[in-house]
PDB file of N, CA and C in Angstrom:
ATOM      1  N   UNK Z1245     -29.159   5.315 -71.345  1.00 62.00           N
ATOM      2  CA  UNK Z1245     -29.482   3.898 -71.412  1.00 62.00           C
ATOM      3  C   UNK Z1245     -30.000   3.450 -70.043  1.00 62.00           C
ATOM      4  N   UNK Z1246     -30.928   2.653 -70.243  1.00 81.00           N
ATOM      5  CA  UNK Z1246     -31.578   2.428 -68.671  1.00 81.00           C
ATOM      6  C   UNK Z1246     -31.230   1.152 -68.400  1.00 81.00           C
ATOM      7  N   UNK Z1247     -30.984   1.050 -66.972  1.00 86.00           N
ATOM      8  CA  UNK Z1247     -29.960  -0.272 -66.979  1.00 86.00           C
ATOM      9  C   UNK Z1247     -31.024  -1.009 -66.056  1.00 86.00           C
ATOM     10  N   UNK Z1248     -30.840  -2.510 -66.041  1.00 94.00           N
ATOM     11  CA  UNK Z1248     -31.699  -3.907 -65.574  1.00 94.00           C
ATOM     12  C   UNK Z1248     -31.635  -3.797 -64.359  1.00 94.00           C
ATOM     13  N   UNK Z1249     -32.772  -3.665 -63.221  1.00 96.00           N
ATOM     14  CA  UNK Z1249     -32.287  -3.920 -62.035  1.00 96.00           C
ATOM     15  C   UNK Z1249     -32.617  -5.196 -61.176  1.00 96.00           C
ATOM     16  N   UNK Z1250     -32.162  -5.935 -60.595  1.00 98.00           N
ATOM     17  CA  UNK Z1250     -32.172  -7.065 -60.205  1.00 98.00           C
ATOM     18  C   UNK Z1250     -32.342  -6.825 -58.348  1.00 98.00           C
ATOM     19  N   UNK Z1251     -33.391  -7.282 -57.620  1.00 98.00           N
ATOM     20  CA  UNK Z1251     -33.023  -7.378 -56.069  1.00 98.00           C
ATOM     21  C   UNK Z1251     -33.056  -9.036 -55.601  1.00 98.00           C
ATOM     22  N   UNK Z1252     -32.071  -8.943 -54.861  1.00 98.00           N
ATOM     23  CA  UNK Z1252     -32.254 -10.603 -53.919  1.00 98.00           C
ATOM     24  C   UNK Z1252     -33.360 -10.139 -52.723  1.00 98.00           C
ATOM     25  N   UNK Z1253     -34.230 -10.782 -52.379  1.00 98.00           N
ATOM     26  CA  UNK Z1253     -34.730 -10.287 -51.640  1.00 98.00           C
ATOM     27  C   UNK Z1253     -35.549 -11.808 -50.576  1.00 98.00           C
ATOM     28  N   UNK Z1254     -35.702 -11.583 -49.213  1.00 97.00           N
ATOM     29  CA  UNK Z1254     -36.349 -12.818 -48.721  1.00 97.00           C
ATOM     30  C   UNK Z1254     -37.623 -13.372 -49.366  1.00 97.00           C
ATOM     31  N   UNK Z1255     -37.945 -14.645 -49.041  1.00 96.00           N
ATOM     32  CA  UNK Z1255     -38.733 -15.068 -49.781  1.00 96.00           C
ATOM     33  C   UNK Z1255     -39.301 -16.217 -48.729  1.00 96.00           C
ATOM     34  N   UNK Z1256     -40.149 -15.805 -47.728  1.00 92.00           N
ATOM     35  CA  UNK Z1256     -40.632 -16.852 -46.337  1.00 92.00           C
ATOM     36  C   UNK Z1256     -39.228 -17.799 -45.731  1.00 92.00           C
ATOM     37  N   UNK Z1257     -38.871 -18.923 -45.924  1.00 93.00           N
ATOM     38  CA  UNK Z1257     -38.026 -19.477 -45.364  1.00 93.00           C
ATOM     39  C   UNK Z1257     -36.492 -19.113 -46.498  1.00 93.00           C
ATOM     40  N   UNK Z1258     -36.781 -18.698 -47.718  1.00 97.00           N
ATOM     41  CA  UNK Z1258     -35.643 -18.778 -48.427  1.00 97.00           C
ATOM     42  C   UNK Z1258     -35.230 -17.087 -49.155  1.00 97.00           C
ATOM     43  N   UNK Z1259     -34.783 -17.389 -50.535  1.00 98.00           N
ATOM     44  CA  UNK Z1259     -34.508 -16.243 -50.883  1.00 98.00           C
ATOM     45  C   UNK Z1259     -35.316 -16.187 -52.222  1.00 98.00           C
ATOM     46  N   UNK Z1260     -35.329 -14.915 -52.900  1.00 98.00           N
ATOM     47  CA  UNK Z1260     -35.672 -15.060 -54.327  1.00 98.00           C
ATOM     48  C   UNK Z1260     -34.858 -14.135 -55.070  1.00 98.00           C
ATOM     49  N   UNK Z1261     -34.795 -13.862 -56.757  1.00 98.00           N
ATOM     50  CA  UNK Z1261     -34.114 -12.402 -57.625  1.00 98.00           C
ATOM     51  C   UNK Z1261     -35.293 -12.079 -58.172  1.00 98.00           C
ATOM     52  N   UNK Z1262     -35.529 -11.235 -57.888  1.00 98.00           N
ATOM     53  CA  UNK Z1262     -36.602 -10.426 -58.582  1.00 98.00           C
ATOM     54  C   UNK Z1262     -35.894  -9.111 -59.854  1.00 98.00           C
ATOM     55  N   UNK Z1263     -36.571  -9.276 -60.908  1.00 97.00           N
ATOM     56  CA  UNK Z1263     -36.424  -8.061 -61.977  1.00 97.00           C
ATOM     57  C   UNK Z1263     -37.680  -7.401 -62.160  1.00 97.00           C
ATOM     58  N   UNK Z1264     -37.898  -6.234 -61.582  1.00 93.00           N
ATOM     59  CA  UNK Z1264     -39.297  -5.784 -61.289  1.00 93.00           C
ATOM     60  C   UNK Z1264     -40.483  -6.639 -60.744  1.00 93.00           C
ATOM     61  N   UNK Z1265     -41.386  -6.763 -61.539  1.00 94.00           N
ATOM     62  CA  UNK Z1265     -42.200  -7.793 -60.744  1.00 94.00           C
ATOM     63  C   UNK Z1265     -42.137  -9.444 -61.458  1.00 94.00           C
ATOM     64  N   UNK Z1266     -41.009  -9.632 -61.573  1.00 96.00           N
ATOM     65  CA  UNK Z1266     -40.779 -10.577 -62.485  1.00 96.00           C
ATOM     66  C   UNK Z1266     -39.739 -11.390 -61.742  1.00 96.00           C
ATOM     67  N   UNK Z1267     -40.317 -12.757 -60.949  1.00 97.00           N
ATOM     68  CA  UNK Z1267     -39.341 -13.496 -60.025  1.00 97.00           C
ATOM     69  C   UNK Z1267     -38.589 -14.642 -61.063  1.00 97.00           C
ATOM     70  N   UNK Z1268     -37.078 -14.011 -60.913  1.00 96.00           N
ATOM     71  CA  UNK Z1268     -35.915 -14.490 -61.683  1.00 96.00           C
ATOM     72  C   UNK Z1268     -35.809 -16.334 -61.665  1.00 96.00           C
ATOM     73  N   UNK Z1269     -35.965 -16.479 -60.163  1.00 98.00           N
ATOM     74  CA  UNK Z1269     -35.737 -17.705 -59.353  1.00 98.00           C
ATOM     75  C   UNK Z1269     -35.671 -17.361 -57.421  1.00 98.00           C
ATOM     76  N   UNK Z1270     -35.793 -18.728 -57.570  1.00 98.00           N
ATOM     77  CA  UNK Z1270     -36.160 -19.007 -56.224  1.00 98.00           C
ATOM     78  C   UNK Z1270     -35.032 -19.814 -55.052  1.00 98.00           C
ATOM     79  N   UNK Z1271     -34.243 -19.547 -54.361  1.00 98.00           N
ATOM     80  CA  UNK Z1271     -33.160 -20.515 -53.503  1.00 98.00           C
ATOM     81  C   UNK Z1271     -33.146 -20.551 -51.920  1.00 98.00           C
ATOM     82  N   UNK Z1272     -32.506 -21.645 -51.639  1.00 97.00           N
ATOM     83  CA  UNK Z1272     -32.883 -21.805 -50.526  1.00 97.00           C
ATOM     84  C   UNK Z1272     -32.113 -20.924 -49.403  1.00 97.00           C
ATOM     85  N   UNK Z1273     -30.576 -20.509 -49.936  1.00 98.00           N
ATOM     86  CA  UNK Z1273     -29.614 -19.638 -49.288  1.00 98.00           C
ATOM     87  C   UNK Z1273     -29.421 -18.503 -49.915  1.00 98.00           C
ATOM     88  N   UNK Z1274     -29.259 -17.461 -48.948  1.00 98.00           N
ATOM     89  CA  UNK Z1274     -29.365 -16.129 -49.387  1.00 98.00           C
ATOM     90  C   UNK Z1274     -27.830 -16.071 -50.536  1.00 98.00           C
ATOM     91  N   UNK Z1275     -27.015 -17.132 -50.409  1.00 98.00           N
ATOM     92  CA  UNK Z1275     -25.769 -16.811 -51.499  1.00 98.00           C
ATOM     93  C   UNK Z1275     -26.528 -17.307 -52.661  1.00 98.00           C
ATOM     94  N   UNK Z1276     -26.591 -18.463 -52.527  1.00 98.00           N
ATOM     95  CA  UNK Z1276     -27.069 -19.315 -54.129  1.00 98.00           C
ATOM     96  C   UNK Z1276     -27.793 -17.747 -54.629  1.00 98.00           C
ATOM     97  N   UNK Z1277     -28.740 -16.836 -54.335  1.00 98.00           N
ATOM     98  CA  UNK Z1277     -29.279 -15.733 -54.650  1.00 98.00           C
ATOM     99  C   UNK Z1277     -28.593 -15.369 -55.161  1.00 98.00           C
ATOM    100  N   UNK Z1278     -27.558 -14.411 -54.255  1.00 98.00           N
ATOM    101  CA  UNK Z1278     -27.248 -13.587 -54.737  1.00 98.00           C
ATOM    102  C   UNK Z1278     -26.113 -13.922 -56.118  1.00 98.00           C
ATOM    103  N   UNK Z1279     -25.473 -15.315 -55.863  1.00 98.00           N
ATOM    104  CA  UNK Z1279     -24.257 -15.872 -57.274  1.00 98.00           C
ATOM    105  C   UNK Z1279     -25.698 -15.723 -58.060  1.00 98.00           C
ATOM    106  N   UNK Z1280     -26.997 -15.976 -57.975  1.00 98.00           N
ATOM    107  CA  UNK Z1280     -27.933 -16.213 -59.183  1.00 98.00           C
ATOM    108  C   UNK Z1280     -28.254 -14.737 -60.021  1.00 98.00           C
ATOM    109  N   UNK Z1281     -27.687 -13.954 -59.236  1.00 98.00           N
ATOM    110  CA  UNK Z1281     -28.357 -12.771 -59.272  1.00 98.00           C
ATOM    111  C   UNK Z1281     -27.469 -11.671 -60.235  1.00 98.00           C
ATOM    112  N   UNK Z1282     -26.011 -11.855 -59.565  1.00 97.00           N
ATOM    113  CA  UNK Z1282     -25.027 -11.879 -60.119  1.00 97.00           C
ATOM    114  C   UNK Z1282     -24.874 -11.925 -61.783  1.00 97.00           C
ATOM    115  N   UNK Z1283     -25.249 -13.232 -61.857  1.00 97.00           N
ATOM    116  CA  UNK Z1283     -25.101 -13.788 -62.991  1.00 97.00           C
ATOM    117  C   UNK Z1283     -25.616 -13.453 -64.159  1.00 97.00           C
ATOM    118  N   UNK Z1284     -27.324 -13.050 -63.210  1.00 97.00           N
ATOM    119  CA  UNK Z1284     -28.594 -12.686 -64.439  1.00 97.00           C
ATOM    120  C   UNK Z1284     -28.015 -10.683 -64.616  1.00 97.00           C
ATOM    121  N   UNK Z1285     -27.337 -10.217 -63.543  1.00 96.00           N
ATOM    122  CA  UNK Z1285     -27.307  -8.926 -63.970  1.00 96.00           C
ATOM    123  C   UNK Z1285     -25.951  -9.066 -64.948  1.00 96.00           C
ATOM    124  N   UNK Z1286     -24.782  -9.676 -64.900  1.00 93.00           N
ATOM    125  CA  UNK Z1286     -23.914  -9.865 -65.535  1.00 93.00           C
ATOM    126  C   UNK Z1286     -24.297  -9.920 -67.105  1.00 93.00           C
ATOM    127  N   UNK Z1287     -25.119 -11.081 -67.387  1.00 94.00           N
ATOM    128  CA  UNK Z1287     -25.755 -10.999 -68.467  1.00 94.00           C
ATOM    129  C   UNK Z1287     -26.948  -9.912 -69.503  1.00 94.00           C
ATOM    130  N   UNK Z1288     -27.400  -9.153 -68.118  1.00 93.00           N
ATOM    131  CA  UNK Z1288     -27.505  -8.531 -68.876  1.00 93.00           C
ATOM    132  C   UNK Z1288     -27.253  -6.805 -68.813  1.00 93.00           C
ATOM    133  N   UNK Z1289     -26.180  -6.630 -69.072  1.00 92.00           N
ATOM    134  CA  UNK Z1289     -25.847  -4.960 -68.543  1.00 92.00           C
ATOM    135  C   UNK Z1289     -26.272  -4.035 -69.468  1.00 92.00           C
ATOM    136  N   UNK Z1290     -26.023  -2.674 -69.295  1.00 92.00           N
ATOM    137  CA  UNK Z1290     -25.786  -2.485 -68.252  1.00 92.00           C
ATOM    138  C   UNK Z1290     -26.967  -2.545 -66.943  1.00 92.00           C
ATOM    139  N   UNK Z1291     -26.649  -3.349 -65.796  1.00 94.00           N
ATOM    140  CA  UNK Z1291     -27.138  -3.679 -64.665  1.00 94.00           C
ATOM    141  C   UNK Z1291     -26.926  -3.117 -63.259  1.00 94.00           C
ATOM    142  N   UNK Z1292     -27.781  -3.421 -62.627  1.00 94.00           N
ATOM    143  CA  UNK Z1292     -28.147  -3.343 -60.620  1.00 94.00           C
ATOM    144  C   UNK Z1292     -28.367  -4.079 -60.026  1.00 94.00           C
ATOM    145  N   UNK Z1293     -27.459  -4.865 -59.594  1.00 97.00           N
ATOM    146  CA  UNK Z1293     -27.692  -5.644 -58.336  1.00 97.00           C
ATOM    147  C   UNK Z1293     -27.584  -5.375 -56.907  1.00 97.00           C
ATOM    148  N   UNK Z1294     -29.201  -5.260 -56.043  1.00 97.00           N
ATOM    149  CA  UNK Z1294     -29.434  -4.953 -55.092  1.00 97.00           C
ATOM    150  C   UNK Z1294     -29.317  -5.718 -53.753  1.00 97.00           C
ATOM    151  N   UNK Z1295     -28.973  -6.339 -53.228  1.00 98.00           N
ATOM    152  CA  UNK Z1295     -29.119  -7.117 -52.124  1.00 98.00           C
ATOM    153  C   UNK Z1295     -29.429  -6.896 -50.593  1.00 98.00           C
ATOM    154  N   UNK Z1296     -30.957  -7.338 -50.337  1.00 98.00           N
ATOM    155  CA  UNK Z1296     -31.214  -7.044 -48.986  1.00 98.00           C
ATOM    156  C   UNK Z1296     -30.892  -7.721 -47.789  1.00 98.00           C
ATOM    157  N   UNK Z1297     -31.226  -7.372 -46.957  1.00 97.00           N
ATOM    158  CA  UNK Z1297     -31.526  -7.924 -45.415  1.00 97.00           C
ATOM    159  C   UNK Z1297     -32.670  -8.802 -45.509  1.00 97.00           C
ATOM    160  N   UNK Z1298     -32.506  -9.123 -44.258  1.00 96.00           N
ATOM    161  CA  UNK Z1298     -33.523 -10.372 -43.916  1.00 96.00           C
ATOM    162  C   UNK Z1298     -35.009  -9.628 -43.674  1.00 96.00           C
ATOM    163  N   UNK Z1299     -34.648  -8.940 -43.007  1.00 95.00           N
ATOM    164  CA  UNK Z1299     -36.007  -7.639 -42.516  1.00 95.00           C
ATOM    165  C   UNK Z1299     -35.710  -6.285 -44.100  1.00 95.00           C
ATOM    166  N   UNK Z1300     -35.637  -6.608 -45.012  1.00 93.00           N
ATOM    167  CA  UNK Z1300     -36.002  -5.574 -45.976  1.00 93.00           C
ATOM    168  C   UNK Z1300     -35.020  -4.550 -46.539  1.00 93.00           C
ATOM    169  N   UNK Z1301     -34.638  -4.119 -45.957  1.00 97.00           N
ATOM    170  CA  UNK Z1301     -32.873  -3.275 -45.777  1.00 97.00           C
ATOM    171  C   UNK Z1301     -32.303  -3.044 -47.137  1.00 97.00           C
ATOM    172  N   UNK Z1302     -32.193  -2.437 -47.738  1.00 97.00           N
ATOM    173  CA  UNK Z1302     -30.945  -2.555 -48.478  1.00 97.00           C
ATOM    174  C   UNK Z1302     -29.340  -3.182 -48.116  1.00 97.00           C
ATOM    175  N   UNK Z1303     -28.884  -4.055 -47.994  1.00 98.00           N
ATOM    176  CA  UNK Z1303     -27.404  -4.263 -47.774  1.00 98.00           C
ATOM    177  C   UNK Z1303     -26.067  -3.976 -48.341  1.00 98.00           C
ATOM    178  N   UNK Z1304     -26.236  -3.930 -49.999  1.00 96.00           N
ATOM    179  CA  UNK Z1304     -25.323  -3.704 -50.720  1.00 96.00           C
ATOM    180  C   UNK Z1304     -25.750  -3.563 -52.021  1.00 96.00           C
ATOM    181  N   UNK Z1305     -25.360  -2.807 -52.586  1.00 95.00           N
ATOM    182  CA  UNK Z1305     -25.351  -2.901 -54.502  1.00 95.00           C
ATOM    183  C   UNK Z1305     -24.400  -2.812 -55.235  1.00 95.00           C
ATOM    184  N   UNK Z1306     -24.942  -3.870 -56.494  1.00 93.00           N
ATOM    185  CA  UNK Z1306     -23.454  -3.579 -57.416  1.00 93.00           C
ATOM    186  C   UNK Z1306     -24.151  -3.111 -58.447  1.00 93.00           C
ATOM    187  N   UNK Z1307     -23.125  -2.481 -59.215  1.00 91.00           N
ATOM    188  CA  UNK Z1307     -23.292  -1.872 -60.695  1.00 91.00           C
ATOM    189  C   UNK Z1307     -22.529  -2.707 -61.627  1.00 91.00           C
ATOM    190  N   UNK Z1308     -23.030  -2.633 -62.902  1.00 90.00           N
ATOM    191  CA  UNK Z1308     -22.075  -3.894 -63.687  1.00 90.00           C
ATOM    192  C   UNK Z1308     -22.712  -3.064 -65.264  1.00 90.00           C
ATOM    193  N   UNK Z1309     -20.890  -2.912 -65.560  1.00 86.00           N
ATOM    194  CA  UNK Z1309     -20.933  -1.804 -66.854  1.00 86.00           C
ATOM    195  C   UNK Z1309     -21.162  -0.235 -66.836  1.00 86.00           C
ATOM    196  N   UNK Z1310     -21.667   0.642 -67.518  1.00 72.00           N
ATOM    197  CA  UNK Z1310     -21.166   1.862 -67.237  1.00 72.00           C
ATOM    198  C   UNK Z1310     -22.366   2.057 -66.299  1.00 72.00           C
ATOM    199  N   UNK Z1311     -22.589   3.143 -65.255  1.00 59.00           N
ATOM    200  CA  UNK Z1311     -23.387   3.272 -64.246  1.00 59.00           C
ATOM    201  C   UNK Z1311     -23.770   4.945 -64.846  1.00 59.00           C
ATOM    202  N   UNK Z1312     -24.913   5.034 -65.183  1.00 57.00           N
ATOM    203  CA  UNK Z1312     -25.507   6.318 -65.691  1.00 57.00           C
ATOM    204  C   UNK Z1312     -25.983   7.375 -64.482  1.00 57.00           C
ATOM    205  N   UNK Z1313     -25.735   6.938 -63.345  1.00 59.00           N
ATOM    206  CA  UNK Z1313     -25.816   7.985 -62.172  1.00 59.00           C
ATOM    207  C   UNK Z1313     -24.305   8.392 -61.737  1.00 59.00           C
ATOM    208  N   UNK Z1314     -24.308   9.301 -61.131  1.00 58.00           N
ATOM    209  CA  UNK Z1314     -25.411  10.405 -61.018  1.00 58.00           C
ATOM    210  C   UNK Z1314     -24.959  11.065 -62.188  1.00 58.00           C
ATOM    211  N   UNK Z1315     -26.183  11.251 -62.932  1.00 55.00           N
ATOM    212  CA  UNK Z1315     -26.075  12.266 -64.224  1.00 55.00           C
ATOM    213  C   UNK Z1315     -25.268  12.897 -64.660  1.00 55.00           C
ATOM    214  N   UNK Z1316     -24.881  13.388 -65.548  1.00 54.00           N
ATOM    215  CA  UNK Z1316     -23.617  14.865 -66.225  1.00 54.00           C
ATOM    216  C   UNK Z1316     -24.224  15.772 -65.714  1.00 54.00           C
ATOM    217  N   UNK Z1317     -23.474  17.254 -64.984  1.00 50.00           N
ATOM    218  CA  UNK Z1317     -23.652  18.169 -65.046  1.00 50.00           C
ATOM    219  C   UNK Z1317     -23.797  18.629 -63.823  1.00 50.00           C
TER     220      UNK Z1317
END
């Protein structure tokens, strides 16, 4: 099952959630993001929520529901 992936990512002065090339929403603080982000992967699992840095970074990820990595075997 291939699961939804969601990144918070900067967005000039603010933040945005992106689901591929598909911008979720738009906020002004990197939290409001990421609770937004949260929410949209919550809804729809199984999910990836990615959250960057200000400069690009990966910072943290969550998984939400069963996590199909790393593979069987």
């Amino acid at each position: 099952m291939t699961r939804n992936e969601y990144h918070v990512v900067p967005d000039g002065g603010g933040w945005k959630v992106e689901q591929g090339s598909t911008v979720v929403g738009t906020y002004d603080t990197k939290q409001r993001a990421v609770d937004a982000g949260r929410e949209a992967a919550h809804g729809n699992e199984p999910s990836q929520l990615v959250v960057h840095t200000a400069d690009g970074k990966i910072e943290t990820e969550y998984t939400y529901r069963d996590d199909p990595y790393p593979p069987a075997g």
